[in-house]
Every structure is written in structure tokens, then in C-alpha cells.
XYZ file of C-alpha atoms in Angstrom:
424
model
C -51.122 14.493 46.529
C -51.028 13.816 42.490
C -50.385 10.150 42.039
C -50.628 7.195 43.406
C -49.357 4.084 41.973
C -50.282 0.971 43.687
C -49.114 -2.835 44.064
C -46.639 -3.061 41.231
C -45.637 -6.893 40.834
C -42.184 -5.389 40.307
C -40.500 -1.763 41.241
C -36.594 -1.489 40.387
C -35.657 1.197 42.517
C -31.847 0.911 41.033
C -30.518 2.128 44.104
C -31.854 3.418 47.952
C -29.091 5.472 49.531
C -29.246 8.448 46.717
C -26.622 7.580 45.240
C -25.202 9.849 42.266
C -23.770 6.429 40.064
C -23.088 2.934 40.899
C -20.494 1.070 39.238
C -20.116 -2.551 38.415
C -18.803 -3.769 41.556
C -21.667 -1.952 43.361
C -24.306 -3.437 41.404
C -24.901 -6.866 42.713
C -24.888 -5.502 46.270
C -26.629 -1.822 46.062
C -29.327 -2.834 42.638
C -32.683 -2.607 44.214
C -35.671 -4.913 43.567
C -38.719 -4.027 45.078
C -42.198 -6.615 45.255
C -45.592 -5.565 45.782
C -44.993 -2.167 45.998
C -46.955 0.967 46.260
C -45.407 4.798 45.436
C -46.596 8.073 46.144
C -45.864 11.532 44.537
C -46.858 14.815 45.608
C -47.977 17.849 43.812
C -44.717 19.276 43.147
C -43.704 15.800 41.283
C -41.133 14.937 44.339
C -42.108 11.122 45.429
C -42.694 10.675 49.104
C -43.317 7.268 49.862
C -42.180 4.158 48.591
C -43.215 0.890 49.954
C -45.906 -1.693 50.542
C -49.785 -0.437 49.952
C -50.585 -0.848 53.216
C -47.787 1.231 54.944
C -48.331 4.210 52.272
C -52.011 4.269 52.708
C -52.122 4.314 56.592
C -49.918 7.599 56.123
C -51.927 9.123 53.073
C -55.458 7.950 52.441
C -56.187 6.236 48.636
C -58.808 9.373 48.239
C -56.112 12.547 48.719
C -54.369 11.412 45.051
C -55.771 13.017 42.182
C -54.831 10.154 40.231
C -54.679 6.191 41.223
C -52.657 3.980 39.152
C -53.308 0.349 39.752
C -50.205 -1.380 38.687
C -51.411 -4.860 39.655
C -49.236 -7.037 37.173
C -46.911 -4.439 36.284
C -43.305 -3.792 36.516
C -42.079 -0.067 36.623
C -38.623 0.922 36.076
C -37.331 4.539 36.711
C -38.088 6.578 33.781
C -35.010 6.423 31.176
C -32.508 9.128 30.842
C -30.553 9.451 27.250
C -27.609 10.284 27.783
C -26.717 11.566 23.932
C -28.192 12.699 21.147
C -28.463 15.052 18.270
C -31.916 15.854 17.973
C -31.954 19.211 16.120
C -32.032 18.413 12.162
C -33.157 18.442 9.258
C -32.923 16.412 6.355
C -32.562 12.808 6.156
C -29.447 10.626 5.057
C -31.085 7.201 3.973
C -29.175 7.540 0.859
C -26.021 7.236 2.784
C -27.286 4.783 4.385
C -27.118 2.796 0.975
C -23.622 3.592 0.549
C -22.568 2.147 3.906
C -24.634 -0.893 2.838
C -22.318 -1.030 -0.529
C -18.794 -0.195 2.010
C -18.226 3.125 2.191
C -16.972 4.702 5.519
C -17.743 6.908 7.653
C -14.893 8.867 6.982
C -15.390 8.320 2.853
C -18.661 9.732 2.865
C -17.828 12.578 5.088
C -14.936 13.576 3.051
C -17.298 13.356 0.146
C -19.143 16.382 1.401
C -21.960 14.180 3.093
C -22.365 12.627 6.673
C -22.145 16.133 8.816
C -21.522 18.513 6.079
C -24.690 17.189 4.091
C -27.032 17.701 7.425
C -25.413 21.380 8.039
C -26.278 22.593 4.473
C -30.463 21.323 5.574
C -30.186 22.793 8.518
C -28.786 25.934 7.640
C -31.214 26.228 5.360
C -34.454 25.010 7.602
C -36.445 27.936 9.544
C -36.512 28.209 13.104
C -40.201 26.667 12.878
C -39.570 23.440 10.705
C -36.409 22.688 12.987
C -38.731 22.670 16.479
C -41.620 20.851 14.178
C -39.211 17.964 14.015
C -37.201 17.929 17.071
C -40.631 18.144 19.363
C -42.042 14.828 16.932
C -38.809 13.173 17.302
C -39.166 14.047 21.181
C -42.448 12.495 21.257
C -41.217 8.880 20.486
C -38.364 9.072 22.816
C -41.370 9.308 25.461
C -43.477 6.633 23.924
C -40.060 4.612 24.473
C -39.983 5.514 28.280
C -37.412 8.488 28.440
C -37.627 11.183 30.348
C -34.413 13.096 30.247
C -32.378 13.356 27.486
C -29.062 15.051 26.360
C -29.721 17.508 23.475
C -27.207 18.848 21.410
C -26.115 21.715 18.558
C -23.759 21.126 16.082
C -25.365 20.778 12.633
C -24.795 24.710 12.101
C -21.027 24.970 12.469
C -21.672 29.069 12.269
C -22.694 31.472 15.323
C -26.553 32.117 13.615
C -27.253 28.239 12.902
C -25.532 27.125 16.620
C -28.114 29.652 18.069
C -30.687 28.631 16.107
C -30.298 25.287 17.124
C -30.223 26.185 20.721
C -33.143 28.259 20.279
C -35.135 25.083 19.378
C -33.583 23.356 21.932
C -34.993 25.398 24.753
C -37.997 25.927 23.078
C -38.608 22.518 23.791
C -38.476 22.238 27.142
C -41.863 23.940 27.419
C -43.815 22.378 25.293
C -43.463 18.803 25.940
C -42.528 16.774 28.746
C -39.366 15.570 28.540
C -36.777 17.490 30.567
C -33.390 18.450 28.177
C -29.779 18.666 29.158
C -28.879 21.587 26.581
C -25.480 20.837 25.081
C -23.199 23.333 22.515
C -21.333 21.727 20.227
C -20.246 24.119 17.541
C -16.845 21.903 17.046
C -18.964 19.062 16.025
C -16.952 19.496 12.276
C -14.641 21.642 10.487
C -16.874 23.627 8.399
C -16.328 23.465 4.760
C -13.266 25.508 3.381
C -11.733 26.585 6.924
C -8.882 25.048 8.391
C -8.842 23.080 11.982
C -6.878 26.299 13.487
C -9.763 29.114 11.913
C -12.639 26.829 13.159
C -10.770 26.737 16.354
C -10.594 30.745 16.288
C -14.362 30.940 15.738
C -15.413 28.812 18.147
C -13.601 30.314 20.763
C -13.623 33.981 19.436
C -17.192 34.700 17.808
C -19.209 31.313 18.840
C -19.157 30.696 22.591
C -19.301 34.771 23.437
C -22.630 34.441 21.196
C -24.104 31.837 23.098
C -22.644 33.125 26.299
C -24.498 36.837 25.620
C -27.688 34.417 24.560
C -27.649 32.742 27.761
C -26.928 35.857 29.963
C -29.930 37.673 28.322
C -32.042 34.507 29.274
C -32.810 33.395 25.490
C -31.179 29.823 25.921
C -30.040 27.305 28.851
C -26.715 25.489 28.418
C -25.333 23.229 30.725
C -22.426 21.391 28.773
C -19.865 22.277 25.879
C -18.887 19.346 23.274
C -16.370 18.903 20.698
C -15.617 16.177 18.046
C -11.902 15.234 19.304
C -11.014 13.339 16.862
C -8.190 12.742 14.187
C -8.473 15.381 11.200
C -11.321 16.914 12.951
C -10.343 18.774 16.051
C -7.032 17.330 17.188
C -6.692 16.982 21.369
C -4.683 20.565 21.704
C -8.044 22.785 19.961
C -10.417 20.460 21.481
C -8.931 21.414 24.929
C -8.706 24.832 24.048
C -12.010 24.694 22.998
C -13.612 22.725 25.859
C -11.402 24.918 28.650
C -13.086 28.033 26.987
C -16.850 26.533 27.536
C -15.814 25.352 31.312
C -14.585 29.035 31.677
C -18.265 30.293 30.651
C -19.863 27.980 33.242
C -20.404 24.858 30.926
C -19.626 21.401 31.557
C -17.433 19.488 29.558
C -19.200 16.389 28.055
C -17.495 15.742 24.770
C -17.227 13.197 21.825
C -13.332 10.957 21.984
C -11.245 8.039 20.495
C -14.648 7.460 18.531
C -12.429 6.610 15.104
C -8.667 6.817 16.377
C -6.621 7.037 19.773
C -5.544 10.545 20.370
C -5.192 10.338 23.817
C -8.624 12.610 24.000
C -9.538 11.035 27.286
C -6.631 11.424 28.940
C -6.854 15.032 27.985
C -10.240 15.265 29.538
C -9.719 13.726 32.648
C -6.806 16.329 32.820
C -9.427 19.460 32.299
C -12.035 17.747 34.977
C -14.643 16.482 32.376
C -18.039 15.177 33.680
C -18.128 12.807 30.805
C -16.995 11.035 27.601
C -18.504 9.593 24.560
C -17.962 7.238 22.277
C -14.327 5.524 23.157
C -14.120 2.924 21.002
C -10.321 3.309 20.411
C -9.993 4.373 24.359
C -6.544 3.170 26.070
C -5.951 1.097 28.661
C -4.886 3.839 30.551
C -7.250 5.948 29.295
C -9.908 3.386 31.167
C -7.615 3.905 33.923
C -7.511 7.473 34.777
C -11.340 7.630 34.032
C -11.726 4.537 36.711
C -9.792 6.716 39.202
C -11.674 9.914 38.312
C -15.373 9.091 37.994
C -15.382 10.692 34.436
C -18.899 9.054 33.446
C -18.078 7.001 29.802
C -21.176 7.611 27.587
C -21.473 4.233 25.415
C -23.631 4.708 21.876
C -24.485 0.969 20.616
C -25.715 2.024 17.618
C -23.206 3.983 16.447
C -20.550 0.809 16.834
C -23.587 -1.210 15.389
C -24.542 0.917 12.288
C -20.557 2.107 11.257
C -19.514 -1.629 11.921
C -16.986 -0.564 14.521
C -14.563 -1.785 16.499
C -16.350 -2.420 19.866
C -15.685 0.185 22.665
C -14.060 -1.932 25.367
C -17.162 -1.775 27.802
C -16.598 -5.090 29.784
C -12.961 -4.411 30.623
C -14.770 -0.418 31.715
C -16.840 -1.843 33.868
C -14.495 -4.445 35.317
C -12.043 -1.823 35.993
C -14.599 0.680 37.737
C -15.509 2.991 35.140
C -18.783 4.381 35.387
C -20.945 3.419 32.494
C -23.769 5.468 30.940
C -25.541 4.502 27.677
C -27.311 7.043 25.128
C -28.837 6.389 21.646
C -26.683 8.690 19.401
C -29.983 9.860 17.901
C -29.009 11.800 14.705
C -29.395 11.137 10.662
C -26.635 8.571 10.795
C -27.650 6.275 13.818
C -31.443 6.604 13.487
C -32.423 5.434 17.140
C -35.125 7.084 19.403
C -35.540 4.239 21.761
C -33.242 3.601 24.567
C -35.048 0.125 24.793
C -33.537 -0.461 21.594
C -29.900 0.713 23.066
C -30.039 -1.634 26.240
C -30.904 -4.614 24.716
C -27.748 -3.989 22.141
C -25.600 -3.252 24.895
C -26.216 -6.628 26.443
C -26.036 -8.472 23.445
C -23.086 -6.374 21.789
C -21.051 -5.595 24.951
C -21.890 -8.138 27.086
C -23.350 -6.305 29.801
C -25.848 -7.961 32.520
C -29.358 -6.427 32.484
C -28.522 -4.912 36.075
C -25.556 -3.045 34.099
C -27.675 -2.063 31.210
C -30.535 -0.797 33.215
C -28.363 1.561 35.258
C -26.179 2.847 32.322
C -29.412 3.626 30.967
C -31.168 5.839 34.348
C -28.731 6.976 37.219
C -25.352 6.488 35.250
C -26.488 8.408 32.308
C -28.364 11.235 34.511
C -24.964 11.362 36.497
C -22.932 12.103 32.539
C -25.570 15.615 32.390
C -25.058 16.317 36.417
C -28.829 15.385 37.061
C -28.380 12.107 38.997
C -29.573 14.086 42.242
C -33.401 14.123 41.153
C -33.024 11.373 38.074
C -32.414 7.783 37.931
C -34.014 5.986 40.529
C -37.588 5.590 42.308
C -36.198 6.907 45.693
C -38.252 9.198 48.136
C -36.746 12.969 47.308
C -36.691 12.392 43.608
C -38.583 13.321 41.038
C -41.579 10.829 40.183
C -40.098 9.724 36.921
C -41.690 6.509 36.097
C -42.100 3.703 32.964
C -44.689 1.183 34.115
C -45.015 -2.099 31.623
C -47.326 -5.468 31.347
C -44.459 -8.385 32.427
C -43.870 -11.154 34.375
C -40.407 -9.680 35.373
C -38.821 -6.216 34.676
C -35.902 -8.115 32.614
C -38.637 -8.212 29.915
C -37.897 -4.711 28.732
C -34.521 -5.205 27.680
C -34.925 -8.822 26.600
C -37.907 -8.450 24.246
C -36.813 -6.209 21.243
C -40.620 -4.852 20.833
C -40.295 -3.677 24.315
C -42.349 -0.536 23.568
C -45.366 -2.341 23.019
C -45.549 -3.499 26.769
C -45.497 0.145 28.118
C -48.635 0.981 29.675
C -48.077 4.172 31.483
C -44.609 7.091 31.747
C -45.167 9.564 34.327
C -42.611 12.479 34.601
C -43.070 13.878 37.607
C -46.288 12.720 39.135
C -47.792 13.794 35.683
C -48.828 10.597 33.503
C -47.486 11.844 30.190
C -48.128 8.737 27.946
C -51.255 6.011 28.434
C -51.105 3.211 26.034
C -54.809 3.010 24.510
C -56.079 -0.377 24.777
């Protein structure tokens, strides 16, 4: 066996039945709080027991774990999952930064030739090397923050060479540090600079996607979802269907940015192509919330995008009240400069006005269900992967109430593997 980890003061399973999500109504009854509790993981990372010390040891003896955690004191949460980001970069935009400071828009600076346009040009320009240099540091303090799966995406190359490149990086990644990636194309993330909507449409569909499609089929890259930026003078609803219906046809799920700036009816056209999730939706409809209710289209809610851009609010308490299933991700990219999905819970209670039940499951099972990994991510149930964030705390609310919440992680383990040890 490869870990033990025994007597935790506190153990938030999130849920025991294996559930795939768990909406609002089904928190107060399904959330599960654990005391005293011991959990085992075997050597292929798959936990096998979880329960008191006493119980798990009569089964397996203390002395067949290679490793012996004693969590005496300690909370542990499942390890978090982020449920969007864009990771792959290069080049910074503090200076923008200052502008929003002074007023300007999003929309301003982007149709100044900065915002997306400004971080294509760097990363057009960086080598395949620099770009995995940064995305494997920026990796590294996700983990420090307790994730363990995260959402990766393209989409600062807005050509077929850059888009691979990116992807490239992306799966590069995955095997040389621990946290797992949900690999996500998004070559309509812009219009690139002198084409019109319709030609960026065309080479998407027509030179992009049968790229990474060939890339994928040789076994170069992994790519389990297609994005696009549906938005208003961006890619209007018809080419980001077209778009998104040509990535489903190729295998990918659909897991794309909407109603971020302006309602376009974007969800609605989602739910009608059989997305597995949305982002964003801060101008979402009422029946937009609706149909996504009725379909179990996960909603991907980015705090610090509303927070940073000063935006109108995405509607998250009517969402949950009306049985959409909530997911939360940082947004990580040069605009919304967030790595820690600590950081993202505790502005989703205070912004949004979720409960720390709602928070903490937007933030593990709800977001692994938005990349289709909620089977084996999400919660500390036996069958699942030994995914684990263990803290110093008198209760496990502490690591979305206290804003320094890093600094109380002692241990993340991603599957049975203890990945990060705070050095005392």
C-alpha cells in the first residue's frame, strides 16, 4: 500500500455515493463531513479505505504503507480541481493593468491592439522551450495552492503553428509535474488581427482543427475539449456553433467561453449542441439559467475576472437556486492574474454569496464534472483517485475563510504520491 493518512480532526469527503455533481439543493443533505478519520491508498493511487483508524488498520496493518501521514489536528479536503485557465503565455500585461486602474475597458484596450492581441504577438514570438519554462512554474503554485487538476487551454496563437505550439506545451506538461491537465483548443479565443469574423471562422474550421486533429491522431497532443470566445464582435453565436459542432465532430467536448460581455443567447445555443459546460455568464438569461438547470450543462464561474474587469456579477445565487450546476475556476491568464483557487472560493462567497458547502464543491466535484473527470476527481471516496490537500485548522471552513489560506497547507498528495510538504 503507498499511503496512509491517519486521524484527521476533519475529512470533507464532499459526497459518498460517487456522485458525478451535486447541486444546491443536494448539498445540505448529500455534503459529507467526516471526524477522526483515517484513509488509505494503494499503489496504483486508487483509495481503498476510508474510515476510523481502527477499522482501516484491522484490515491493513500501519507497517504495509510506504508512507504514514499523521494528520492529528488536520483537516483535509479533496484536492482542488480548476476548472479554467489559460496557462500557456508569455509576456506580462501589468501595464494594462494601469490603464484599467485609470478606466479603460476591457473592450478599449483590446481594440487598442492590447489585452489578447498584445499576449499573441509574445507568444508567437516565444520558443517552444520558454513557453513550457513558464507554464510548468506557473503549474507549480497552482499545487502549492492545493490543485490537482486543472483545465488548460490554447488560444494565445490564433494561427495553426502557435495553437500547436501551445498544445505541445500543454502535453508536455503532463509528464513532468504532477498536476493532471484537461487539454482544451481554443483557436477562436480572438479574431486575429486584419481577418474578418467569417475568414477566422474558415481557418478554424478549415486549416486549424484538421491540424490538431492529424496532431492528436499521430499521438503528439491530447485534447479533450474545443472552446470559443462567443461573444459580441468576436465570434457571434452562428460561427461559434459552427465552430464548436466541428470540434464535437473530431471527438472534443464542447466547453466554451459565453454572455461574458453581452447576451447573445450563447448558452442557449450550447445547450442546443449538448455542451458539457459554460464559462463566464455574466450577461446569462433567465432562460438561459433555465435550459442549463434542465440540462446539467456545468456553469464555470471565474471570480476574478468579474472582480478585476469590475463586472456586472454573473447571477450565481439565482444558478444555484434554480439547479444549475456550479463549478468555479481561476481564469488564470495575463489579465486575471490568479493561481490559487483558495483565492477564487473565498471571492465566490464573499462576491456571490455562496455558502462554503457551495464554494467547496464548485471548486472539486462540480468543476471535475465541467472537464468529464468527476468519476476519479472531486471527492475522498473509496474508487477514486487519492487526491488530497491536508491543512493545520480547527475546522475545514478555515481554508476559504482565511485569505492566506496557503500558508496552512501542510501536505497535497495526488494520487497516493505526497507532491508538496510544507517545510517547517
Amino acid at each position: 500500500m503507498k499511503l496512509l493518512v491517519k486521524n484527521a480532526r476533519q475529512v470533507v469527503a464532499v459526497c459518498s455515493q460517487m456522485q458525478k455533481f451535486l447541486k444546491s439543493q443536494d448539498i445540505e443533505r448529500q455534503f459529507v463531513i467526516l471526524e477522526n478519520t483515517t484513509i488509505a491508498i494503494d499503489n496504483s493511487g486508487v483509495i481503498t479505505h476510508v474510515g476510523p483508524y481502527r477499522d482501516v488498520i484491522s484490515i491493513i496493518p500501519e507497517d504495509q504503507f510506504e508512507e504514514v501521514i499523521d494528520a492529528s489536528g488536520k483537516c483535509v479536503i479533496p484536492g482542488l480541481v480548476d476548472g479554467h485557465t489559460h496557462a500557456v503565455w508569455a509576456g506580462d500585461r501589468v501595464h494594462e493593468f494601469a490603464l484599467k486602474l485609470k478606466g479603460a475597458s476591457y473592450m478599449e484596450i483590446h481594440q487598442a491592439g492590447g489585452g489578447i492581441g498584445f499576449t499573441v504577438d509574445k507568444t508567437r514570438a516565444a520558443s517552444e522551450e520558454e513557453l513550457l519554462e513558464l507554464y510548468l512554474q506557473r503549474l507549480g503554485q497552482m499545487l502549492k495552492n492545493g490543485t490537482t487538476l486543472v483545465e488548460s487551454k490554447s488560444g494565445y496563437g490564433l494561427d495553426t503553428e502557435t495553437e500547436l505550439k501551445m498544445l505541445r506545451v500543454i502535453e508536455k506538461a503532463k509528464s513532468l509535474q504532477p498536476i493532471e491537465i484537461s487539454s482544451t483548443y481554443c483557436g477562436a479565443h480572438s479574431v486575429p488581427k486584419g481577418m474578418s469574423e467569417i475568414n477566422a471562422t474558415k481557418d478554424v474550421i478549415d486549416m486549424q482543427i484538421p491540424a490538431v486533429v492529424d496532431a492528436i491522431n499521430s499521438g503528439d497532443i491530447v485534447v479533450d475539449s474545443i472552446d470559443v470566445f462567443c461573444e459580441k464582435g468576436v465570434f457571434e453565436t452562428e460561427t461559434s456553433k459552427q465552430i464548436l459542432l466541428a470540434g464535437k465532430d473530431k471527438g472534443m467536448m464542447i466547453n466554451f467561453h459565453a454572455e461574458e460581455l453581452n447576451y447573445i443567447g450563447g448558452v442557449e445555443m450550447g445547450v442546443d449542441i449538448g455542451a458539457t459546460a459554460i464559462s463566464h455568464l455574466e450577461e446569462i438569461s433567465d432562460e438561459g439559467i433555465r435550459q442549463m438547470a434542465l440540462s446539467n450543462v456545468v456553469a464555470v464561474i471565474l471570480p476574478t475576472t468579474a472582480h478585476i474587469l469590475k463586472l456586472k456579477h454573473p447571477p450565481v445565487k439565482k444558478m444555484l437556486e434554480e439547479g444549475v450546476i456550479v463549478a468555479l475556476g481561476t481564469d488564470f491568464n495575463p489579465n486575471a492574474y490568479c493561481l490559487s483557487m483558495l483565492t477564487v472560493m473565498n471571492l465566490a462567497c464573499i462576491m456571490f454569496r455562496m455558502s462554503m458547502e457551495e464554494a467547496l464543491v464548485a471548486a472539486t466535484l462540480n468543476a471535475a464534472a465541467s472537464v468529464g473527470k468527476s468519476d476519479m476527481h472531486g471527492s475522498i471516496e473509496v474508487g477514486k483517485w487519492g487526491n488530497l490537500v491536508l491543512f493545520d485548522a480547527p475546522r475545514w471552513e478555515h481554508i476559504i475563510y482565511q485569505m492566506n489560506a496557503s500558508e496552512l497547507i501542510s501536505h497535497v498528495v495526488q494520487k497516493g504520491h505526497v507532491v508538496f510538504k510544507k517545510i517547517s
